[in-house]
Amino acid sequence: MYEKDLIKTFGSLVEDALLVISHDLIIKDANAASIRLLGDQVIGTDLNQQIVYSGLAEELAACIHSKKPIEFTTSPTRNHYRHIRARMMSWGEDTVIVLLLDMTLQHNLEKMRRDFVANVSHELRSPLTSLIGFVETIQNSPDMELSVRERFLNIMDEEAKRMSRLIDDLMSLSKVEVDEHLVPEGRVFVKSLLQSTVNAMSNRALKTGHDIRFRDHRAQQNSEPVIRGGNDEIMEVFQNLLDNALKYSFPSSIINVEMHDNEQGQLVINVINQGEGIKEKHIPRLTERFYRVDKGRSRQMGGTGLGLAIVKHIINKHRGQLMISSQLNKETIFKVTLPYLTD
Ligand SMILES: Nc1ncnc2c1ncn2[C@@H]1O[C@H](COP(=O)(O)OP(=O)(O)OP(=O)(O)O)[C@@H](O)[C@H]1O
Ligand SMILES: [Mg+2]
C-alpha cells in the first residue's frame, strides 16, 4: 500500500489521531481526529511543532532503524494544553505512522485524586497535631492549674469535633457521588421542609442577631410544591446554604429564603443574605471540594470547605441547578432550581 493511501484506508478506523510523517518529521497526512486534536493546518508542519518531546528526532531514527514500534509520553503541547501518549511504527523506508492518544482526561482525573488525598490528609493532620500537642502538655504538667487544663480540654474538644465533622462531610459527599446518576425515588414536600429547616436554624440565628425569613411567592401558595427526591438530602442542601448565609453575612442582618416558579415551570428557591459578598473570580470555584475564599477565616468558623461541594452534587442528582451571584458588600444569592414531580 502506498503511504498516501494509509490514512484513507485506516484513518477512520481509530478514534485517536493518526498521522503519517516522513523521516524528517514533516506531517504528510492526518485523519479527522488529528485535525480535531491539532487543528486544520496540521499537514505540512513539523511534528516538533505539534508535540513537545525533547528526544523526538532520536526516537524517530531508532524507530526507522529498528523497525520496532516505539512509545513515549509527551509534555502538554504548545498550542493545546494536552498530555499525549505517542506510538510510532515505521512503514517502508522513510515513512512513520504515528498514533497520538489524548491522555489529558486521565491525567486530570489522576491529578484531582492526588489533590483530594493531599487535601484530606492536610485537613485531618492539623487538628490531629494540635490534639497530640495538648495531650502531651497535659501529660507533662501534673501541676497544671485547673482553669488552664479546662481551656486546653475545650480546644481539644473543638479539634476532635472538627475531625468528626470532616469525616461526616466526606462520607456525605462520597454517598451522593456514588449514586449521583440515579434519580431519587422519594417525594419531597418542599414548603414544609423549608419551613422546618428555617425554624430549626432560627435559634442559632437569634444568637448572632440574625433573622431568617421565609416567603412563598408562587401563584398557588396554598398548594404544597412536591419534587422527586430524598428528604434528608434536600434538607442538607438548605442547611448548608443557611449555615453559610449565617456565617458570611453582616451581623444582625436579615436572611431571606424565598420560593417562586420560573418561566419553565420549575421551582426556584433563593437563599439571600447581606454581607461582604464573593468576588466574581471565586464564584465558579466555590463548589470545588475544600475551596474557601478565605481559608483561615472559614477554618476559624469550623468550616471544612466541603459544604457547597455536597450541595452541588445533591442538586445535580435531583436534576436541578445551582446559580450563585453576589454584589460586594450587598446581596449574595444562592439560587436553587428544581424540577417538579411530574407523575
Ligand atoms: N453566603 C456567602 N457569602 C459569602 N461567601 C460565601 C457564602 N457562602 C459560601 N461562601 C464562600 O464559599 C466558601 C465555600 O463554602 P462551603 O460551604 O463549601 O465551605 P465552608 O462554609 O467554608 O465550610 P463547611 O460548609 O464545610 O462548613 C466559603 O469558605 C466562603 O468563602
Ligand atoms: Mg459551608
GROMACS .gro file of C-alpha atoms and ligand atoms in nm:
model
  375
    1MET     CA    1   0.000   0.000   0.000
    2TYR     CA    2   0.125   0.350  -0.080
    3GLU     CA    3   0.179   0.592   0.206
    4LYS     CA    4  -0.081   0.830   0.062
    5ASP     CA    5  -0.348   0.560   0.099
    6LEU     CA    6  -0.272   0.484   0.464
    7ILE     CA    7  -0.493   0.749   0.618
    8LYS     CA    8  -0.765   0.699   0.358
    9THR     CA    9  -0.778   0.330   0.448
   10PHE     CA   10  -0.716   0.327   0.823
   11GLY     CA   11  -0.783   0.686   0.931
   12SER     CA   12  -1.146   0.639   1.028
   13LEU     CA   13  -1.079   0.302   1.190
   14VAL     CA   14  -0.935   0.463   1.502
   15GLU     CA   15  -1.090   0.731   1.721
   16ASP     CA   16  -0.746   0.869   1.806
   17ALA     CA   17  -0.522   1.091   1.597
   18LEU     CA   18  -0.332   0.905   1.324
   19LEU     CA   19  -0.053   1.079   1.130
   20VAL     CA   20   0.180   0.980   0.852
   21ILE     CA   21   0.519   1.152   0.879
   22SER     CA   22   0.841   1.147   0.680
   23HIS     CA   23   1.187   1.071   0.822
   24ASP     CA   24   1.246   1.446   0.872
   25LEU     CA   25   0.933   1.475   1.092
   26ILE     CA   26   0.712   1.653   0.837
   27ILE     CA   27   0.347   1.555   0.867
   28LYS     CA   28   0.234   1.418   0.531
   29ASP     CA   29  -0.119   1.315   0.610
   30ALA     CA   30  -0.360   1.321   0.905
   31ASN     CA   31  -0.702   1.173   0.987
   32ALA     CA   32  -1.004   1.369   1.108
   33ALA     CA   33  -0.923   1.301   1.476
   34SER     CA   34  -0.575   1.460   1.426
   35ILE     CA   35  -0.738   1.769   1.285
   36ARG     CA   36  -0.972   1.786   1.585
   37LEU     CA   37  -0.675   1.747   1.819
   38LEU     CA   38  -0.412   1.960   1.646
   39GLY     CA   39  -0.608   2.196   1.420
   40ASP     CA   40  -0.676   2.203   1.046
   41GLN     CA   41  -0.332   2.339   0.946
   42VAL     CA   42  -0.152   2.030   1.068
   43ILE     CA   43  -0.048   1.881   0.731
   44GLY     CA   44   0.292   2.008   0.616
   45THR     CA   45   0.404   2.113   0.966
   46ASP     CA   46   0.691   1.962   1.165
   47LEU     CA   47   0.578   1.710   1.432
   48ASN     CA   48   0.801   1.904   1.672
   49GLN     CA   49   0.561   2.197   1.638
   50GLN     CA   50   0.271   1.980   1.744
   51ILE     CA   51   0.403   1.777   2.036
   52VAL     CA   52   0.665   1.859   2.297
   53TYR     CA   53   0.920   1.582   2.340
   54SER     CA   54   1.292   1.656   2.353
   55GLY     CA   55   1.415   1.326   2.208
   56LEU     CA   56   1.170   1.315   1.919
   57ALA     CA   57   1.426   1.303   1.633
   58GLU     CA   58   1.624   1.025   1.807
   59GLU     CA   59   1.310   0.820   1.874
   60LEU     CA   60   1.211   0.854   1.511
   61ALA     CA   61   1.555   0.747   1.384
   62ALA     CA   62   1.550   0.447   1.621
   63CYS     CA   63   1.201   0.357   1.503
   64ILE     CA   64   1.302   0.364   1.134
   65HIS     CA   65   1.623   0.179   1.205
   66SER     CA   66   1.489  -0.098   1.431
   67LYS     CA   67   1.154  -0.136   1.256
   68LYS     CA   68   1.002  -0.181   1.604
   69PRO     CA   69   0.714   0.024   1.748
   70ILE     CA   70   0.815   0.296   1.994
   71GLU     CA   71   0.601   0.460   2.262
   72PHE     CA   72   0.654   0.772   2.475
   73THR     CA   73   0.452   1.034   2.664
   74THR     CA   74   0.479   1.399   2.569
   75SER     CA   75   0.455   1.713   2.778
   76PRO     CA   76   0.150   1.934   2.718
   77THR     CA   77   0.150   2.056   2.359
   78ARG     CA   78   0.239   2.418   2.297
   79ASN     CA   79  -0.085   2.527   2.137
   80HIS     CA   80  -0.319   2.288   2.309
   81TYR     CA   81  -0.275   2.211   2.677
   82ARG     CA   82  -0.284   1.835   2.628
   83HIS     CA   83  -0.099   1.530   2.757
   84ILE     CA   84  -0.036   1.289   2.474
   85ARG     CA   85   0.097   0.936   2.452
   86ALA     CA   86   0.257   0.877   2.112
   87ARG     CA   87   0.311   0.541   1.940
   88MET     CA   88   0.525   0.521   1.626
   89MET     CA   89   0.583   0.248   1.376
   90SER     CA   90   0.789   0.264   1.059
   91TRP     CA   91   0.627   0.200   0.723
   92GLY     CA   92   0.858   0.126   0.431
   93GLU     CA   93   1.191   0.302   0.408
   94ASP     CA   94   1.133   0.652   0.536
   95THR     CA   95   0.773   0.680   0.644
   96VAL     CA   96   0.646   0.654   1.001
   97ILE     CA   97   0.289   0.612   1.120
   98VAL     CA   98   0.217   0.797   1.445
   99LEU     CA   99  -0.079   0.734   1.673
  100LEU     CA  100  -0.146   1.010   1.927
  101LEU     CA  101  -0.355   0.909   2.229
  102ASP     CA  102  -0.503   1.202   2.419
  103MET     CA  103  -0.438   1.128   2.789
  104THR     CA  104  -0.547   1.470   2.919
  105LEU     CA  105  -0.868   1.350   3.087
  106GLN     CA  106  -0.695   1.060   3.265
  107HIS     CA  107  -0.413   1.294   3.361
  108ASN     CA  108  -0.654   1.549   3.510
  109LEU     CA  109  -0.855   1.284   3.695
  110GLU     CA  110  -0.537   1.142   3.841
  111LYS     CA  111  -0.432   1.492   3.949
  112MET     CA  112  -0.773   1.553   4.110
  113ARG     CA  113  -0.741   1.226   4.302
  114ARG     CA  114  -0.391   1.316   4.423
  115ASP     CA  115  -0.502   1.667   4.524
  116PHE     CA  116  -0.802   1.524   4.708
  117VAL     CA  117  -0.592   1.279   4.910
  118ALA     CA  118  -0.341   1.557   4.987
  119ASN     CA  119  -0.622   1.793   5.098
  120VAL     CA  120  -0.790   1.534   5.320
  121SER     CA  121  -0.459   1.441   5.481
  122HIS     CA  122  -0.379   1.806   5.541
  123GLU     CA  123  -0.722   1.883   5.687
  124LEU     CA  124  -0.701   1.585   5.923
  125ARG     CA  125  -0.341   1.645   6.020
  126SER     CA  126  -0.390   1.999   6.154
  127PRO     CA  127  -0.644   1.908   6.425
  128LEU     CA  128  -0.460   1.585   6.499
  129THR     CA  129  -0.127   1.764   6.552
  130SER     CA  130  -0.297   2.010   6.782
  131LEU     CA  131  -0.466   1.727   6.980
  132ILE     CA  132  -0.138   1.537   7.022
  133GLY     CA  133   0.032   1.859   7.137
  134PHE     CA  134  -0.227   1.928   7.407
  135VAL     CA  135  -0.231   1.566   7.528
  136GLU     CA  136   0.149   1.579   7.572
  137THR     CA  137   0.132   1.913   7.750
  138ILE     CA  138  -0.131   1.787   7.994
  139GLN     CA  139   0.062   1.462   8.049
  140ASN     CA  140   0.384   1.650   8.125
  141SER     CA  141   0.228   1.908   8.356
  142PRO     CA  142   0.080   1.727   8.658
  143ASP     CA  143   0.054   2.059   8.849
  144MET     CA  144  -0.130   2.243   8.574
  145GLU     CA  145  -0.388   2.490   8.701
  146LEU     CA  146  -0.742   2.363   8.670
  147SER     CA  147  -0.857   2.663   8.462
  148VAL     CA  148  -0.573   2.616   8.211
  149ARG     CA  149  -0.645   2.248   8.188
  150GLU     CA  150  -1.012   2.327   8.129
  151ARG     CA  151  -0.919   2.567   7.848
  152PHE     CA  152  -0.693   2.309   7.682
  153LEU     CA  153  -0.962   2.042   7.708
  154ASN     CA  154  -1.211   2.276   7.539
  155ILE     CA  155  -0.971   2.330   7.250
  156MET     CA  156  -0.916   1.954   7.224
  157ASP     CA  157  -1.290   1.902   7.220
  158GLU     CA  158  -1.325   2.154   6.935
  159GLU     CA  159  -1.046   1.992   6.733
  160ALA     CA  160  -1.188   1.642   6.780
  161LYS     CA  161  -1.531   1.769   6.671
  162ARG     CA  162  -1.374   1.931   6.364
  163MET     CA  163  -1.225   1.596   6.262
  164SER     CA  164  -1.556   1.425   6.317
  165ARG     CA  165  -1.736   1.690   6.105
  166LEU     CA  166  -1.482   1.648   5.827
  167ILE     CA  167  -1.535   1.272   5.823
  168ASP     CA  168  -1.915   1.315   5.823
  169ASP     CA  169  -1.887   1.557   5.530
  170LEU     CA  170  -1.657   1.324   5.338
  171MET     CA  171  -1.900   1.036   5.390
  172SER     CA  172  -2.189   1.254   5.277
  173LEU     CA  173  -2.001   1.358   4.967
  174SER     CA  174  -1.896   1.008   4.875
  175LYS     CA  175  -2.252   0.882   4.929
  176VAL     CA  176  -2.407   1.134   4.688
  177GLU     CA  177  -2.128   1.086   4.436
  178VAL     CA  178  -2.176   0.710   4.421
  179ASP     CA  179  -2.539   0.729   4.315
  180GLU     CA  180  -2.543   1.074   4.154
  181HIS     CA  181  -2.664   0.923   3.825
  182LEU     CA  182  -2.976   0.774   3.989
  183VAL     CA  183  -3.287   0.991   4.002
  184PRO     CA  184  -3.400   0.984   4.367
  185GLU     CA  185  -3.711   0.780   4.439
  186GLY     CA  186  -3.900   0.961   4.716
  187ARG     CA  187  -4.120   1.270   4.730
  188VAL     CA  188  -4.017   1.591   4.897
  189PHE     CA  189  -4.274   1.842   5.022
  190VAL     CA  190  -4.050   2.139   4.977
  191LYS     CA  191  -4.250   2.412   5.152
  192SER     CA  192  -4.286   2.214   5.476
  193LEU     CA  193  -3.923   2.113   5.454
  194LEU     CA  194  -3.807   2.472   5.413
  195GLN     CA  195  -4.029   2.594   5.695
  196SER     CA  196  -3.894   2.334   5.936
  197THR     CA  197  -3.531   2.391   5.828
  198VAL     CA  198  -3.573   2.766   5.882
  199ASN     CA  199  -3.738   2.706   6.223
  200ALA     CA  200  -3.463   2.467   6.327
  201MET     CA  201  -3.196   2.725   6.247
  202SER     CA  202  -3.376   3.023   6.394
  203ASN     CA  203  -3.240   2.968   6.744
  204ARG     CA  204  -2.886   2.977   6.618
  205ALA     CA  205  -2.970   3.285   6.412
  206LEU     CA  206  -3.103   3.462   6.722
  207LYS     CA  207  -2.767   3.422   6.896
  208THR     CA  208  -2.594   3.621   6.622
  209GLY     CA  209  -2.881   3.868   6.592
  210HIS     CA  210  -2.984   3.734   6.252
  211ASP     CA  211  -3.340   3.694   6.137
  212ILE     CA  212  -3.426   3.423   5.881
  213ARG     CA  213  -3.748   3.494   5.688
  214PHE     CA  214  -3.928   3.254   5.462
  215ARG     CA  215  -4.167   3.370   5.186
  216ASP     CA  216  -4.365   3.177   4.928
  217HIS     CA  217  -4.412   3.389   4.611
  218ARG     CA  218  -4.571   3.116   4.398
  219ALA     CA  219  -4.906   3.187   4.237
  220GLN     CA  220  -5.065   2.888   4.416
  221GLN     CA  221  -4.946   2.941   4.766
  222ASN     CA  222  -5.193   2.702   4.919
  223SER     CA  223  -5.065   2.402   4.727
  224GLU     CA  224  -4.766   2.209   4.854
  225PRO     CA  225  -4.484   2.200   4.594
  226VAL     CA  226  -4.364   1.843   4.551
  227ILE     CA  227  -4.040   1.729   4.387
  228ARG     CA  228  -3.895   1.384   4.333
  229GLY     CA  229  -3.606   1.335   4.569
  230GLY     CA  230  -3.461   1.249   4.905
  231ASN     CA  231  -3.592   1.446   5.203
  232ASP     CA  232  -3.269   1.428   5.401
  233GLU     CA  233  -3.060   1.532   5.103
  234ILE     CA  234  -3.274   1.833   5.012
  235MET     CA  235  -3.270   1.934   5.377
  236GLU     CA  236  -2.889   1.906   5.375
  237VAL     CA  237  -2.879   2.149   5.080
  238PHE     CA  238  -3.071   2.420   5.266
  239GLN     CA  239  -2.897   2.357   5.599
  240ASN     CA  240  -2.565   2.416   5.422
  241LEU     CA  241  -2.686   2.727   5.240
  242LEU     CA  242  -2.834   2.874   5.558
  243ASP     CA  243  -2.524   2.782   5.756
  244ASN     CA  244  -2.317   2.979   5.502
  245ALA     CA  245  -2.565   3.268   5.500
  246LEU     CA  246  -2.531   3.291   5.880
  247LYS     CA  247  -2.152   3.261   5.878
  248TYR     CA  248  -2.075   3.500   5.594
  249SER     CA  249  -2.334   3.777   5.639
  250PHE     CA  250  -2.324   4.105   5.826
  251PRO     CA  251  -2.409   4.066   6.196
  252SER     CA  252  -2.776   4.123   6.279
  253SER     CA  253  -2.879   4.122   5.913
  254ILE     CA  254  -3.184   3.959   5.757
  255ILE     CA  255  -3.157   3.634   5.563
  256ASN     CA  256  -3.436   3.573   5.314
  257VAL     CA  257  -3.544   3.236   5.185
  258GLU     CA  258  -3.793   3.281   4.905
  259MET     CA  259  -3.965   3.045   4.672
  260HIS     CA  260  -4.124   3.103   4.330
  261ASP     CA  261  -4.190   2.932   3.995
  262ASN     CA  262  -3.979   3.020   3.691
  263GLU     CA  263  -4.096   3.052   3.328
  264GLN     CA  264  -4.002   2.690   3.257
  265GLY     CA  265  -4.239   2.576   3.531
  266GLN     CA  266  -3.964   2.477   3.772
  267LEU     CA  267  -3.943   2.550   4.140
  268VAL     CA  268  -3.689   2.816   4.239
  269ILE     CA  269  -3.564   2.871   4.592
  270ASN     CA  270  -3.336   3.167   4.665
  271VAL     CA  271  -3.129   3.197   4.981
  272ILE     CA  272  -3.032   3.563   5.007
  273ASN     CA  273  -2.802   3.727   5.257
  274GLN     CA  274  -2.642   4.068   5.304
  275GLY     CA  275  -2.268   4.055   5.354
  276GLU     CA  276  -1.920   4.119   5.220
  277GLY     CA  277  -2.007   3.904   4.922
  278ILE     CA  278  -1.789   3.695   4.693
  279LYS     CA  279  -1.560   3.832   4.420
  280GLU     CA  280  -1.658   3.720   4.069
  281LYS     CA  281  -1.337   3.519   4.015
  282HIS     CA  282  -1.413   3.287   4.309
  283ILE     CA  283  -1.771   3.206   4.212
  284PRO     CA  284  -1.704   2.925   3.959
  285ARG     CA  285  -1.474   2.751   4.208
  286LEU     CA  286  -1.692   2.764   4.522
  287THR     CA  287  -1.839   2.418   4.468
  288GLU     CA  288  -1.496   2.253   4.437
  289ARG     CA  289  -1.408   2.037   4.736
  290PHE     CA  290  -1.212   2.228   5.001
  291TYR     CA  291  -1.230   2.559   4.810
  292ARG     CA  292  -1.264   2.851   5.051
  293VAL     CA  293  -1.225   3.218   4.968
  294ASP     CA  294  -1.056   3.291   5.300
  295LYS     CA  295  -0.915   2.963   5.429
  296GLY     CA  296  -0.813   3.099   5.768
  297ARG     CA  297  -1.148   3.259   5.836
  298SER     CA  298  -1.350   2.959   5.726
  299ARG     CA  299  -1.142   2.719   5.940
  300GLN     CA  300  -1.179   2.951   6.237
  301MET     CA  301  -1.555   2.920   6.195
  302GLY     CA  302  -1.525   2.542   6.193
  303GLY     CA  303  -1.573   2.502   5.816
  304THR     CA  304  -1.426   2.219   5.613
  305GLY     CA  305  -1.490   2.368   5.266
  306LEU     CA  306  -1.699   2.069   5.164
  307GLY     CA  307  -2.044   2.224   5.221
  308LEU     CA  308  -2.103   2.362   4.871
  309ALA     CA  309  -1.946   2.056   4.704
  310ILE     CA  310  -2.209   1.845   4.878
  311VAL     CA  311  -2.483   2.094   4.783
  312LYS     CA  312  -2.381   2.087   4.416
  313HIS     CA  313  -2.376   1.706   4.398
  314ILE     CA  314  -2.715   1.671   4.566
  315ILE     CA  315  -2.870   1.928   4.330
  316ASN     CA  316  -2.717   1.753   4.026
  317LYS     CA  317  -2.859   1.426   4.148
  318HIS     CA  318  -3.203   1.587   4.164
  319ARG     CA  319  -3.157   1.718   3.807
  320GLY     CA  320  -3.159   2.071   3.939
  321GLN     CA  321  -2.929   2.371   3.907
  322LEU     CA  322  -2.733   2.593   4.142
  323MET     CA  323  -2.655   2.953   4.046
  324ILE     CA  324  -2.453   3.190   4.261
  325SER     CA  325  -2.450   3.566   4.227
  326SER     CA  326  -2.301   3.826   4.455
  327GLN     CA  327  -2.265   4.202   4.483
  328LEU     CA  328  -1.977   4.302   4.707
  329ASN     CA  329  -2.094   4.445   5.040
  330LYS     CA  330  -2.451   4.390   4.934
  331GLU     CA  331  -2.654   4.087   4.841
  332THR     CA  332  -2.538   3.729   4.783
  333ILE     CA  333  -2.790   3.492   4.627
  334PHE     CA  334  -2.772   3.113   4.610
  335LYS     CA  335  -3.044   3.014   4.364
  336VAL     CA  336  -3.159   2.651   4.357
  337THR     CA  337  -3.381   2.538   4.069
  338LEU     CA  338  -3.556   2.201   4.095
  339PRO     CA  339  -3.795   2.027   3.855
  340TYR     CA  340  -4.144   1.949   3.989
  341LEU     CA  341  -4.260   1.592   4.026
  342THR     CA  342  -4.448   1.513   3.703
  343ASP     CA  343  -4.614   1.177   3.771
  344LIG     N1  344  -2.324   3.343   5.157
  344LIG     C1  345  -2.193   3.354   5.137
  344LIG     N2  346  -2.133   3.476   5.137
  344LIG     C2  347  -2.000   3.488   5.117
  344LIG     N3  348  -1.916   3.385   5.096
  344LIG     C3  349  -1.968   3.261   5.094
  344LIG     C4  350  -2.108   3.239   5.114
  344LIG     N4  351  -2.130   3.106   5.106
  344LIG     C5  352  -2.011   3.048   5.082
  344LIG     N5  353  -1.913   3.141   5.077
  344LIG     C6  354  -1.770   3.116   5.048
  344LIG     O1  355  -1.760   2.989   4.985
  344LIG     C7  356  -1.667   2.906   5.053
  344LIG     C8  357  -1.709   2.761   5.038
  344LIG     O2  358  -1.829   2.737   5.109
  344LIG     P1  359  -1.854   2.592   5.171
  344LIG     O3  360  -1.988   2.593   5.230
  344LIG     O4  361  -1.822   2.490   5.067
  344LIG     O5  362  -1.739   2.580   5.282
  344LIG     P2  363  -1.734   2.637   5.432
  344LIG     O6  364  -1.860   2.706   5.466
  344LIG     O7  365  -1.607   2.713   5.444
  344LIG     O8  366  -1.719   2.505   5.517
  344LIG     P3  367  -1.834   2.396   5.550
  344LIG     O9  368  -1.956   2.433   5.473
  344LIG    O10  369  -1.775   2.268   5.504
  344LIG    O11  370  -1.852   2.402   5.696
  344LIG     C9  371  -1.666   2.957   5.195
  344LIG    O12  372  -1.545   2.926   5.260
  344LIG    C10  373  -1.684   3.107   5.174
  344LIG    O13  374  -1.558   3.164   5.145
  345MG      MG  375  -2.050   2.599   5.431
   0.00000   0.00000   0.00000
